[in-house]
Short mmCIF file of C-alpha atoms and ligand atoms in Angstrom, two decimals:
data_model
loop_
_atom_site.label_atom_id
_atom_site.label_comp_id
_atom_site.label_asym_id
_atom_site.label_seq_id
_atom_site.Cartn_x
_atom_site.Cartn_y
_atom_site.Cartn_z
CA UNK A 1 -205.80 -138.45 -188.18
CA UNK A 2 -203.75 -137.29 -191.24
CA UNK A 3 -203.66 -134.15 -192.65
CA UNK A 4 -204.23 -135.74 -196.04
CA UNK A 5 -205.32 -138.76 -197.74
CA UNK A 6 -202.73 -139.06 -200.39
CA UNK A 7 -200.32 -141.43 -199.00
CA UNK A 8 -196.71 -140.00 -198.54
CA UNK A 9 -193.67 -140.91 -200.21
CA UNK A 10 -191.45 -141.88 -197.44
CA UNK A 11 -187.73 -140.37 -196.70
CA UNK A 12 -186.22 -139.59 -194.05
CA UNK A 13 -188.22 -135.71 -193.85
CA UNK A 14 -191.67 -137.15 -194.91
CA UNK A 15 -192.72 -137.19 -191.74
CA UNK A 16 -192.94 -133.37 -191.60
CA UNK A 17 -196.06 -133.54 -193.68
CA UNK A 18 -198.16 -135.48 -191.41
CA UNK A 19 -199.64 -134.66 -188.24
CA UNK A 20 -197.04 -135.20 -185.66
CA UNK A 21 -198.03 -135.86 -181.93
CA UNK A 22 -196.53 -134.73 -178.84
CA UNK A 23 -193.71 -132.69 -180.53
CA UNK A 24 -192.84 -129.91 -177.87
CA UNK A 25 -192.96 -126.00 -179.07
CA UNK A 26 -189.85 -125.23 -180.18
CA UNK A 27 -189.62 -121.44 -179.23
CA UNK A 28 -186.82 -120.67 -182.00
CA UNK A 29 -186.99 -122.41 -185.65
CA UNK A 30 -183.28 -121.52 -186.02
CA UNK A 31 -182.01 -122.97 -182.98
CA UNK A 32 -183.57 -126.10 -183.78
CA UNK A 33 -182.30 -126.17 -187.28
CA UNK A 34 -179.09 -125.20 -185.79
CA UNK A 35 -179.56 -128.04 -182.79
CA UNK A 36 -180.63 -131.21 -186.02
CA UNK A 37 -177.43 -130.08 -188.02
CA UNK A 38 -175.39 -130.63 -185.48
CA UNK A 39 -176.83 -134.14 -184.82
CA UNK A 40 -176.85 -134.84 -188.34
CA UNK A 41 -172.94 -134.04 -188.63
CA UNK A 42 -172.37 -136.50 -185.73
CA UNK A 43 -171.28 -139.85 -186.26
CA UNK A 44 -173.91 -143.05 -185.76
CA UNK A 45 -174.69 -144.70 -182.76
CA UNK A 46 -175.65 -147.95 -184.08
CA UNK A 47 -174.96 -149.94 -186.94
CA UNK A 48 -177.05 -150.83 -189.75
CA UNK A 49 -175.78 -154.34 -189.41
CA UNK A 50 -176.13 -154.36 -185.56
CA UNK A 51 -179.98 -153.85 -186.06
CA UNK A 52 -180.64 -156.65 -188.36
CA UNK A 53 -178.97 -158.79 -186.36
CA UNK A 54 -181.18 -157.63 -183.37
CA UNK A 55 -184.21 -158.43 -186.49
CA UNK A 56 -182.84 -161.82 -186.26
CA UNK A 57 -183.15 -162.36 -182.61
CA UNK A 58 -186.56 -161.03 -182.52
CA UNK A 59 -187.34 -163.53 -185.51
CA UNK A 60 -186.42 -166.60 -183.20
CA UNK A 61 -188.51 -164.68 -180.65
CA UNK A 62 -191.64 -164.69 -182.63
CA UNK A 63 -191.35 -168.23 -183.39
CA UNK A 64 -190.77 -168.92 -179.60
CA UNK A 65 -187.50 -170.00 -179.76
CA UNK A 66 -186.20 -167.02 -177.55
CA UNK A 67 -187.77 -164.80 -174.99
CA UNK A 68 -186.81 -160.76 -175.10
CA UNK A 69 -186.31 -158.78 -172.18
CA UNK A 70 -186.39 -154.95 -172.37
CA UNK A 71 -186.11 -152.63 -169.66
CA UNK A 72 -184.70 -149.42 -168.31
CA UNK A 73 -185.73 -146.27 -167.16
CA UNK A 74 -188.96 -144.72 -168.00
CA UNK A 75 -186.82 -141.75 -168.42
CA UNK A 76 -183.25 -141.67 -168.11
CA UNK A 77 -181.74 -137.94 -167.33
CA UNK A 78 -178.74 -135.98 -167.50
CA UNK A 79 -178.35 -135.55 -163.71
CA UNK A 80 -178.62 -139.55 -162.97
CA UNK A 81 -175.88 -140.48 -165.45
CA UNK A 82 -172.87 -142.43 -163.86
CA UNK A 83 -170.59 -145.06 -164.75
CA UNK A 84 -172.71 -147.21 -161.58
CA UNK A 85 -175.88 -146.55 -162.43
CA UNK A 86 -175.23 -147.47 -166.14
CA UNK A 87 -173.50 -150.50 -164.51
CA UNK A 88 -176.46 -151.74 -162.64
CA UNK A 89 -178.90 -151.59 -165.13
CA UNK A 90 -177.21 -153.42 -166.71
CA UNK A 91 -176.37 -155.95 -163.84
CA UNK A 92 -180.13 -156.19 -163.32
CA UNK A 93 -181.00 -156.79 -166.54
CA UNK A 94 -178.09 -159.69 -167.12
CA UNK A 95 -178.97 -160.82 -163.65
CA UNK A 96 -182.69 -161.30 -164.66
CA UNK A 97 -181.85 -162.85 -168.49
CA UNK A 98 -179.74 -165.32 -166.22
CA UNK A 99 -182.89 -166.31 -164.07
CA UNK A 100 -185.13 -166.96 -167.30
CA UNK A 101 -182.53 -168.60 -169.51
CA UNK A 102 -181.53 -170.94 -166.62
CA UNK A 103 -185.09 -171.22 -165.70
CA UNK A 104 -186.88 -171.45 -169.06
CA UNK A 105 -184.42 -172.30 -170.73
CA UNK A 106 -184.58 -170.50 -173.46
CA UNK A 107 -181.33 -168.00 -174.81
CA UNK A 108 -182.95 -164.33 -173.69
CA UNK A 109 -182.70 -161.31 -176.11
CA UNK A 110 -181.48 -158.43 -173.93
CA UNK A 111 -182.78 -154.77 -175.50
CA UNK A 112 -182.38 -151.79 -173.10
CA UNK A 113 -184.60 -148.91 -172.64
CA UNK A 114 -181.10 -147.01 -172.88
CA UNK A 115 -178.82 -144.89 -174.47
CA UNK A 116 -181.64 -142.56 -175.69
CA UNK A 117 -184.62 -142.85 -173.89
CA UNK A 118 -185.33 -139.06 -172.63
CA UNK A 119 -188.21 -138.10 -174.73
CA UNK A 120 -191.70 -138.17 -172.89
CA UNK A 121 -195.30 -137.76 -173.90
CA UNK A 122 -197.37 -136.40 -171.98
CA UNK A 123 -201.06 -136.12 -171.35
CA UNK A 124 -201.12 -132.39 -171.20
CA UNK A 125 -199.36 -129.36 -172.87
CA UNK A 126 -199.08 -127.65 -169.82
CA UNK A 127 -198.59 -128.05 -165.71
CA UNK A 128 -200.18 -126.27 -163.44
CA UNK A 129 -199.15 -125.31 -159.55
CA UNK A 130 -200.58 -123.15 -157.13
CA UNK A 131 -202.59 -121.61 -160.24
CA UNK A 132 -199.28 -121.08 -162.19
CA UNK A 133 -199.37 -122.71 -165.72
CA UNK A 134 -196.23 -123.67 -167.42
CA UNK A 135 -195.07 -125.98 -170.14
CA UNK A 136 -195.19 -129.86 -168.89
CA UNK A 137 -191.75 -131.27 -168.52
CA UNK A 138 -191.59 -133.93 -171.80
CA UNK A 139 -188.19 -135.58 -171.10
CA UNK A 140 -184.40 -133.85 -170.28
CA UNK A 141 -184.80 -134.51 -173.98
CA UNK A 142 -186.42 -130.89 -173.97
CA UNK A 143 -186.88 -129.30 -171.08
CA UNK A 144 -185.63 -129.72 -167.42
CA UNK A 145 -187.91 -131.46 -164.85
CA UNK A 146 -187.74 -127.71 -162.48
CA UNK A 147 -190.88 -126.11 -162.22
CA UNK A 148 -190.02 -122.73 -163.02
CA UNK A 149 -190.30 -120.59 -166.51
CA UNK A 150 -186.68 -120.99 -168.07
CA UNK A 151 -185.95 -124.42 -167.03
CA UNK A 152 -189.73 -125.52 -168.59
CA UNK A 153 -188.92 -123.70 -172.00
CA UNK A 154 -188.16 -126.34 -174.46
CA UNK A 155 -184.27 -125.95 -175.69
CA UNK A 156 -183.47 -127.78 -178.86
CA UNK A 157 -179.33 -127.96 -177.24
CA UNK A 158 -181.00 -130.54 -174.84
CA UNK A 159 -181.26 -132.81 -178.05
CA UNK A 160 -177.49 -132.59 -178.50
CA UNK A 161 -176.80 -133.29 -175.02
CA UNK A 162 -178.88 -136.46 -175.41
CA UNK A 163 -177.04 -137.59 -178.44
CA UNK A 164 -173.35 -136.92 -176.33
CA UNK A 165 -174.94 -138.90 -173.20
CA UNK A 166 -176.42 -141.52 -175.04
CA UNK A 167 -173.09 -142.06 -177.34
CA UNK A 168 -171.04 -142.36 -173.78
CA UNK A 169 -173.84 -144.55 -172.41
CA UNK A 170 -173.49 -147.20 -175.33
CA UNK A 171 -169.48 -147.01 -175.21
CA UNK A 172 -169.89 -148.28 -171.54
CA UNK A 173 -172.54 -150.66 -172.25
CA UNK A 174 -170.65 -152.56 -175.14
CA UNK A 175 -167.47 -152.14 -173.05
CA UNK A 176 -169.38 -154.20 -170.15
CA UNK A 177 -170.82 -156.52 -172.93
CA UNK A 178 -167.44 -157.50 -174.40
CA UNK A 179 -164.76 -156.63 -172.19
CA UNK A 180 -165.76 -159.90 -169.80
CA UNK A 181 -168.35 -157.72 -167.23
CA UNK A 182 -170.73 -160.21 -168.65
CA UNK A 183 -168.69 -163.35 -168.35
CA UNK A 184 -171.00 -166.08 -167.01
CA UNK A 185 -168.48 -167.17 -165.05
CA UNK A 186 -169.45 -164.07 -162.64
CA UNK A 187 -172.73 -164.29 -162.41
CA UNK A 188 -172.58 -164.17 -158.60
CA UNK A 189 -171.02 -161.09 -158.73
CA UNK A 190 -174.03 -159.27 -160.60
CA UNK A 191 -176.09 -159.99 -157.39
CA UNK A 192 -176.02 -156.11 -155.69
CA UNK A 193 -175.48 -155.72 -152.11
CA UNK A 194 -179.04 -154.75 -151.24
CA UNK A 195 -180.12 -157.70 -153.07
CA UNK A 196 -177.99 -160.53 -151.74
CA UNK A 197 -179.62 -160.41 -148.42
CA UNK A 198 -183.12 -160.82 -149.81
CA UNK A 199 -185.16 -163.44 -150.64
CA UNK A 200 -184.80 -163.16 -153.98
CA UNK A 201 -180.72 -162.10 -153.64
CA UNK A 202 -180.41 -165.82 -152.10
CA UNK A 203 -182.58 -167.67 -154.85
CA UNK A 204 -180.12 -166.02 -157.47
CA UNK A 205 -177.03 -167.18 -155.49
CA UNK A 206 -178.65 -170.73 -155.67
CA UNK A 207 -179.26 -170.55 -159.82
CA UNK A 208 -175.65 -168.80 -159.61
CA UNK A 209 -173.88 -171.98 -157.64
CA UNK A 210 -175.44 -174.18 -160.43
CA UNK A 211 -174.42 -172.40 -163.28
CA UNK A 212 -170.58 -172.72 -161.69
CA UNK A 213 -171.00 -176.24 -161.00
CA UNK A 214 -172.48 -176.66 -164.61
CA UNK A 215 -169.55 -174.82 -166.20
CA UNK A 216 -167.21 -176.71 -163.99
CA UNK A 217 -168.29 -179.73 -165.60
CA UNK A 218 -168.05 -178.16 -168.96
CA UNK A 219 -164.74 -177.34 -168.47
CA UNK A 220 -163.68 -180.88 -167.29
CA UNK A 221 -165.48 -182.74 -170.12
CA UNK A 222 -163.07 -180.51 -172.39
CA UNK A 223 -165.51 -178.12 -173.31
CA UNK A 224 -163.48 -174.45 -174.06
CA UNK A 225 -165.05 -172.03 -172.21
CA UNK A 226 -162.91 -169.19 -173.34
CA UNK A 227 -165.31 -169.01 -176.72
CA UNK A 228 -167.42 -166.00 -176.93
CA UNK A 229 -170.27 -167.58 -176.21
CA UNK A 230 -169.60 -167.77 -172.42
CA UNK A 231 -168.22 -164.51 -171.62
CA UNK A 232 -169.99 -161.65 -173.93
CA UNK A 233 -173.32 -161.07 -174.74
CA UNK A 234 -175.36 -159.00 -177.15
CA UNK A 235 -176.39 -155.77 -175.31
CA UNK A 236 -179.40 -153.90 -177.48
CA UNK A 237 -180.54 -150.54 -177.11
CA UNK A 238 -183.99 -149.07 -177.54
CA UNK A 239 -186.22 -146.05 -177.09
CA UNK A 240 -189.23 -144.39 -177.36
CA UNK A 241 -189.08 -143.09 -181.42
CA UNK A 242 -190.84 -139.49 -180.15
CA UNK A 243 -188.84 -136.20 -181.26
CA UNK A 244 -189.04 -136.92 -184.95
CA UNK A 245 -186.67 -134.41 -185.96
CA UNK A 246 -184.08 -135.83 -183.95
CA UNK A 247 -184.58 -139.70 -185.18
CA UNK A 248 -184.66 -137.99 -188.81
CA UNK A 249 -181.19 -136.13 -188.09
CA UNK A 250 -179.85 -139.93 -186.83
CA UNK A 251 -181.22 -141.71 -190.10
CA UNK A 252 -178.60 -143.11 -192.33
CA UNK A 253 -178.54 -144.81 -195.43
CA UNK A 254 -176.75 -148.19 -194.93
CA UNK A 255 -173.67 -148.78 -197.46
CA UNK A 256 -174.54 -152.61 -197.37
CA UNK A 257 -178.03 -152.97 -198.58
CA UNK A 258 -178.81 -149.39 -199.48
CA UNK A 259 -181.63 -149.25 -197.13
CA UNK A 260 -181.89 -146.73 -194.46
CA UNK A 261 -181.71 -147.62 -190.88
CA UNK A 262 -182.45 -145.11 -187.52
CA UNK A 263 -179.19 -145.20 -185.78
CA UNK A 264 -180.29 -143.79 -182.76
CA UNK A 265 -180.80 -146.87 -181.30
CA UNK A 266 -181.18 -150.70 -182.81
CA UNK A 267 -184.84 -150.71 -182.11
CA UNK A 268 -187.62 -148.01 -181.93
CA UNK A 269 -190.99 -148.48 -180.46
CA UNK A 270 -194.48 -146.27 -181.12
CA UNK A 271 -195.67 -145.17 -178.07
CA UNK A 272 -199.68 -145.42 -176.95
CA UNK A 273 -200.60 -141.34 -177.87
CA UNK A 274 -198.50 -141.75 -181.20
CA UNK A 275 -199.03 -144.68 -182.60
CA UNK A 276 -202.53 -143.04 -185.49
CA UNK A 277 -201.56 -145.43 -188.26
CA UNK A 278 -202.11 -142.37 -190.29
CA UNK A 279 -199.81 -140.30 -187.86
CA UNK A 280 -196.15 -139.14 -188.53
CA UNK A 281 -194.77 -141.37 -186.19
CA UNK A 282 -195.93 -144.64 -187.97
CA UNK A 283 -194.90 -143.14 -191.54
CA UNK A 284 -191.42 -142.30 -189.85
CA UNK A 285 -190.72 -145.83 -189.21
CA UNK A 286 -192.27 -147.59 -191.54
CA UNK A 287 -189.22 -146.24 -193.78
CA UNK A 288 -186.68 -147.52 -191.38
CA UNK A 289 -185.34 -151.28 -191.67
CA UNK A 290 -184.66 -151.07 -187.97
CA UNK A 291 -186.89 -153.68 -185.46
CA UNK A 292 -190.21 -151.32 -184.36
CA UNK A 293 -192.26 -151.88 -181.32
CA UNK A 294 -195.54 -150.59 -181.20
CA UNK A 295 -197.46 -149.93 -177.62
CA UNK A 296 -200.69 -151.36 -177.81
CA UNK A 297 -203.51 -150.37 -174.91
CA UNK A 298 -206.71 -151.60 -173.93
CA UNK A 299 -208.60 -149.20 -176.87
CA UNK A 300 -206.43 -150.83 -179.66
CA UNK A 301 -209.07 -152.98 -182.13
CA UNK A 302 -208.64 -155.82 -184.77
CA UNK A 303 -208.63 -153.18 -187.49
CA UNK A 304 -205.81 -150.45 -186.01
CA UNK A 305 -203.96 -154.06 -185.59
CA UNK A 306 -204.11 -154.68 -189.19
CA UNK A 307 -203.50 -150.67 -190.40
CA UNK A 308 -200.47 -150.99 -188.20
CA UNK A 309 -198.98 -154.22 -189.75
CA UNK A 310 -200.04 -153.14 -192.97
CA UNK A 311 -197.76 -149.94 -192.59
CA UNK A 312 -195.05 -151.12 -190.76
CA UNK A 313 -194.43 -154.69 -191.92
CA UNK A 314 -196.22 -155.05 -195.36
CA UNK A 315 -193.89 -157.97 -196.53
CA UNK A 316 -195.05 -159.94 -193.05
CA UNK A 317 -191.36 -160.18 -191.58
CA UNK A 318 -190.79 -161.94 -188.71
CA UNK A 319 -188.92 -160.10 -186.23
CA UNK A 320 -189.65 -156.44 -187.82
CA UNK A 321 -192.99 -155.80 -185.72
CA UNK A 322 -192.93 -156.05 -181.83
CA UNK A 323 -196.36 -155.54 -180.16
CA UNK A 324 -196.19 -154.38 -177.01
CA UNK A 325 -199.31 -154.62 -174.98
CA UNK A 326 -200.37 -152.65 -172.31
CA UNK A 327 -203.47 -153.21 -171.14
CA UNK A 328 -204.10 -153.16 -167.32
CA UNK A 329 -204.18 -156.13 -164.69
CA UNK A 330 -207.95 -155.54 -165.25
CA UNK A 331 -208.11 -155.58 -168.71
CA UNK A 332 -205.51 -157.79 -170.20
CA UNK A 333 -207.26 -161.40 -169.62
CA UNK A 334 -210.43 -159.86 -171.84
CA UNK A 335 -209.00 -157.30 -174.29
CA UNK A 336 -205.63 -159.36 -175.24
CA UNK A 337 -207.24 -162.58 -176.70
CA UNK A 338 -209.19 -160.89 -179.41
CA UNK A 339 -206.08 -159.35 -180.88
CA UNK A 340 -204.43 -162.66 -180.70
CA UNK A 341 -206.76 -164.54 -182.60
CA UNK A 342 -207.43 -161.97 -184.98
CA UNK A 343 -203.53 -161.78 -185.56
CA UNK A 344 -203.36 -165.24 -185.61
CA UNK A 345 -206.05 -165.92 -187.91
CA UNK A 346 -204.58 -163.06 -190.50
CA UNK A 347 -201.00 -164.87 -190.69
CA UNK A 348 -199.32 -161.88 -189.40
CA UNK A 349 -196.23 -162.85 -187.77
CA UNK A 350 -195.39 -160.95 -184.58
CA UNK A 351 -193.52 -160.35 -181.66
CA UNK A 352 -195.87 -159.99 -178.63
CA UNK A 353 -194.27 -158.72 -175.62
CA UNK A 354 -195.96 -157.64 -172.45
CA UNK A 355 -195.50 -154.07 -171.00
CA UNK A 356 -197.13 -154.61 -167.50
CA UNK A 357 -196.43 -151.09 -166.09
CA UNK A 358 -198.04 -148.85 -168.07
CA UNK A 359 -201.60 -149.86 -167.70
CA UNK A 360 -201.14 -150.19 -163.72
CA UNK A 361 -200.30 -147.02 -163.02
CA UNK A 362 -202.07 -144.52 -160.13
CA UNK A 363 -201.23 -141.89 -157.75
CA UNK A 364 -201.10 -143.11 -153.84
CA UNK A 365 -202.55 -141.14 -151.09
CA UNK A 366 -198.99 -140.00 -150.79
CA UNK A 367 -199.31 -138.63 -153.80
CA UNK A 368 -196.67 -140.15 -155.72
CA UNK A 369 -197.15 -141.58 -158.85
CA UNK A 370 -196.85 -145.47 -158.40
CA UNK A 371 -197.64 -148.97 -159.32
CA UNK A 372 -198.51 -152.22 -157.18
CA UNK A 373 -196.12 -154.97 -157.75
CA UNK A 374 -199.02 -157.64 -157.41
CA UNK A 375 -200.47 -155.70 -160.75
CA UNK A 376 -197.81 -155.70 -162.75
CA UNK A 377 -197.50 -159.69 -162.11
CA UNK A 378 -201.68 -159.60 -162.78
CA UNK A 379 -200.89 -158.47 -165.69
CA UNK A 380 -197.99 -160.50 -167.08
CA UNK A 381 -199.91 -163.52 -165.31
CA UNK A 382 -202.89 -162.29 -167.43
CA UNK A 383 -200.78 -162.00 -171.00
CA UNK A 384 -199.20 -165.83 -170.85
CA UNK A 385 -202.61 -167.18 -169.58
CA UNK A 386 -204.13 -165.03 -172.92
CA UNK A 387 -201.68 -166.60 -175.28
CA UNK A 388 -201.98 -170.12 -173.55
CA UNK A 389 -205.74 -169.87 -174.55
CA UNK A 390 -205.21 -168.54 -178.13
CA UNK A 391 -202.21 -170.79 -178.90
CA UNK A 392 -200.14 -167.62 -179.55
CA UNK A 393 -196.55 -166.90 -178.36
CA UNK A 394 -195.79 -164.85 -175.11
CA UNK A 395 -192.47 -163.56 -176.56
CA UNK A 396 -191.19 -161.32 -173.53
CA UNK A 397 -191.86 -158.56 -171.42
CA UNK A 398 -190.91 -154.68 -171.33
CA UNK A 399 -190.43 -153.00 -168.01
CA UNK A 400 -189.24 -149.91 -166.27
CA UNK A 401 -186.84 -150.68 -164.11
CA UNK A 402 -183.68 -149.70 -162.34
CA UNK A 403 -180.92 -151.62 -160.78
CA UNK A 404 -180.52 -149.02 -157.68
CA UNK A 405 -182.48 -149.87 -154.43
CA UNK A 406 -185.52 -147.33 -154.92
CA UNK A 407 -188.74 -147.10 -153.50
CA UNK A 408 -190.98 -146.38 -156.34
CA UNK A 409 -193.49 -149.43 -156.79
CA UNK A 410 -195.26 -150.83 -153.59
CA UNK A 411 -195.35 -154.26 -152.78
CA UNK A 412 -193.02 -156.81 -153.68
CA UNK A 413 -191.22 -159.40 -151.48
CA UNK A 414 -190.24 -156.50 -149.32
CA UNK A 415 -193.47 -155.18 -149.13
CA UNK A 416 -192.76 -151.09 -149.60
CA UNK A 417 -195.79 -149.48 -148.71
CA UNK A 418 -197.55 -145.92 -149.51
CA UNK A 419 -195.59 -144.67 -146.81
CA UNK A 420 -192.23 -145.96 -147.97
CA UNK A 421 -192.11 -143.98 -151.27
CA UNK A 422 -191.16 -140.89 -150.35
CA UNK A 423 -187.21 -142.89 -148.76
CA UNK A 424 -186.17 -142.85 -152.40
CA UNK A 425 -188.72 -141.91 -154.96
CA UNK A 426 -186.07 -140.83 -157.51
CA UNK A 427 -187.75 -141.08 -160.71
CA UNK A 428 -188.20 -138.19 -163.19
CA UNK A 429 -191.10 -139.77 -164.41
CA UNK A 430 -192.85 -143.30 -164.36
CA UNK A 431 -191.86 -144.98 -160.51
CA UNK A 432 -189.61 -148.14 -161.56
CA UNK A 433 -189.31 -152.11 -160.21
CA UNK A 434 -186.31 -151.81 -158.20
CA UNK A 435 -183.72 -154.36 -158.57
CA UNK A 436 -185.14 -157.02 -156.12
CA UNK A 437 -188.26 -155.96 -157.75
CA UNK A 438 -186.99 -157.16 -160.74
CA UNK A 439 -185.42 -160.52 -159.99
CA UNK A 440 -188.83 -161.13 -158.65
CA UNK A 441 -190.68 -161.07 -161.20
CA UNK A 442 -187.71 -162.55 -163.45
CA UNK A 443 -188.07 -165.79 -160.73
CA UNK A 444 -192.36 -165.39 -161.47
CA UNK A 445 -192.23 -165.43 -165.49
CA UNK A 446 -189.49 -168.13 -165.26
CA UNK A 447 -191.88 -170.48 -163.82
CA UNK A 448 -194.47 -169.72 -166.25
CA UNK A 449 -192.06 -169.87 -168.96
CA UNK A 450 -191.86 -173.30 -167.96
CA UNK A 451 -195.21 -174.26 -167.59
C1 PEP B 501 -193.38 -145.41 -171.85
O1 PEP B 501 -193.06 -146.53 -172.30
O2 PEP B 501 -192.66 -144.77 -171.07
C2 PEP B 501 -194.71 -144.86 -172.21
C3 PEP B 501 -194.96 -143.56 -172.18
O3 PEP B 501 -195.59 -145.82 -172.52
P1 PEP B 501 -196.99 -145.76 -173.32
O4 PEP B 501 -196.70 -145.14 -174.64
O5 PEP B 501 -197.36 -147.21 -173.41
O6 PEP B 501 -197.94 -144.98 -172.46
CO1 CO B 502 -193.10 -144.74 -168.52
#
């Protein structure tokens, strides 16, 4: 809860006056003054105009005229940063927007969990091993992943070092966007080699022959296919709005309008542990014109709903407010439909998109930290069959995700089991869909897209 009951007049530092979660402890004020200069000096990452067009999308979204897709790493790090892993992130992501536009038909909105997405909560301030305590690892964002003193002790430099990585990430990501990387007429060639021999790698190749055979026809009924429209696509990018101070040293007033926008990314989400409608993270972006998500778990009532919406989208914009639920395979078919109707009945207009990892997640007898595939299609199975019965719109789906062939998530059309994780659990944080995974599911929410 807040620290005060006067509400705050917002700017971009306001935030400092409320209670802000999960922040890490800094060990040196000046070298994080020092660190949020230097951001401050650096140029943008994303334009103002960029993220209302992105509002846009998300508008047609909440009407049901589009479907969004965002995904990515739970965490993405400074070790795992190449040109090919960028590249097949992306691949899985274009390869999946392929299977639900074709399949749904319906154009797909494409955000990223990307190009800034190394800030983690965490449920505890500390970790301990063999009965020695230190600080938890919260993202390369602050710390390094190493269990040992130094590399635990948060260093604000990490911040920059996020800012550089992300600003490479996003030249590579609109370079595949708009350089022809996307160009429909290679959509076979998304299909990765571990994926072509599966199951799932040949249902693609199917969707992929039509698509050729559809533009083929295109082409001969005189239809130009050299316009944009069939070899670029809007790439978004998105992250978890957590280190204030850094999303405050990224805030810009736009020339255009005169509001200010977060150009860290073009959208920001709210995550579970920070979203206290009285909390700093709410006030933060409730000042920013940018698209917001907002995580919503199973403890989330009717009333939080409407502080939320009240704070973050008082003129009732459609496109500005993204719910994303998280509820559990168990929970979703009984805790969703409440906050649908209640939404529904209030007028507010909404994106709702389903986040079916975070509710699903437990550690194996392995140990590792992982999630069954059947749950995380429960629980997307559980969100359209919610909105079906409240006569609400199931407006996409946010997962974790990565386009390399991990083991990470049992289950699946390849059936990785307990024992399986440890061939290539590579995750610094939340175990991922693999890319197979992925399609999979893409192929599942197609058909009840359709339906
Ligand atoms: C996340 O998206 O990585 C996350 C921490 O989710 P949540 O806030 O829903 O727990
Ligand atoms: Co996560």
């Amino acid at each position: 809860m807040s620290s005060t009951t006067t509400p705050v007049a917002w700017t971009p530092s306001s935030w400092a006056e409320l209670d802000a979660k999960q922040q890490p402890t800094w060990p040196d004020a000046d070298a994080l003054s020092l660190a949020l200069r230097e951001i401050e000096a650096q140029p943008p990452l994303v334009f103002a105009g960029e993220a209302r067009e992105l509002s846009k999308q998300l508008a047609r979204v909440s009407r049901g005229e589009a479907f969004l897709l965002q995904g990515g790493d739970c965490a993405e790090t400074f070790d795992a940063f190449s040109a090919d892993q960028i590249r097949d992130k992306f691949k899985v992501l274009l390869q999946m927007a392929v299977v639900l536009t074709y399949g749904a038909q319906l154009p797909v909105v494409k955000v990223g969990r990307i190009a800034g997405q190394f800030a983690k909560p965490r449920s505890s301030d500390t970790e301990t091993r063999d009965g020695q305590t230190m600080p938890s690892y919260r993202g390369d964002a602050v710390n390094s992943l190493a269990f040992d003193g130094g590399a635990r002790m948060p260093d604000p430099q990490r911040m920059v070092k996020m800012y550089h990585q992300s600003s490479s990430t996003l030249n590579l990501l609109r370079a595949f966007a708009r350089g022809g990387f996307a160009d429909l007429r290679r959509v076979q060639e998304w299909n990765q080699e571990f994926v072509g021999d599966s199951p799932q790698g040949k249902r693609y190749e199917a969707i992929g022959e039509e698509i050729d055979r559809a533009l083929g026809f295109l082409a001969a009924a005189g239809v130009d296919l050299s316009a944009p429209t069939f070899h670029q696509v809007d790439a978004y990018t998105s992250h978890e709005a957590l280190l204030l101070g850094y999303e405050q040293a990224l805030t810009r007033r736009d020339s255009l309008t005169g509001d200010f926008y977060d150009c860290s990314a073009h959208m920001l989400w709210i995550g579970e542990r920070t979203r206290d409608p009285d909390g700093a993270h709410v006030h933060f972006l409730s000042g920013v014109k940018n698209p917001i998500g907002c995580k919503l778990g199973p403890t989330a009532t009717p009333d939080e709903v409407d502080e939320l919406v009240a704070r973050l989208n008082p003129d009732n914009i459609p496109g500005r407010l993204t719910f994303i639920t998280r509820f559990g395979a168990e929970n979703v078919s009984e805790g969703l439909p409440p906050l649908l109707a209640h939404s529904r009945e209030a007028g507010h207009n909404l994106v709702w998109s389903c986040d079916p990892c975070h509710g699903n997640t437990f550690t194996a007898e392995s140990g590792y930290k992982t999630r069954r595939y059947d749950d995380v299609m429960a629980e997307v199975r559980g969100f359209f069959g919610a909105h079906a019965q409240e006569g609400t719109v199931p407006g996409g789906v946010h997962v974790e995700l990565t386009g390399e062939d991990v083991t990470e998530c049992v289950g699946g059309a390849r059936d990785i089991l307990d024992a399986d994780l440890g061939d290539r659990y590579e995750t610094a944080c939340d175990p991922r869909l693999n890319a197979e995974q992925s399609l999979e599911l893409a192929f599942e929410m197609a058909e009840m897209l359709r339906s």
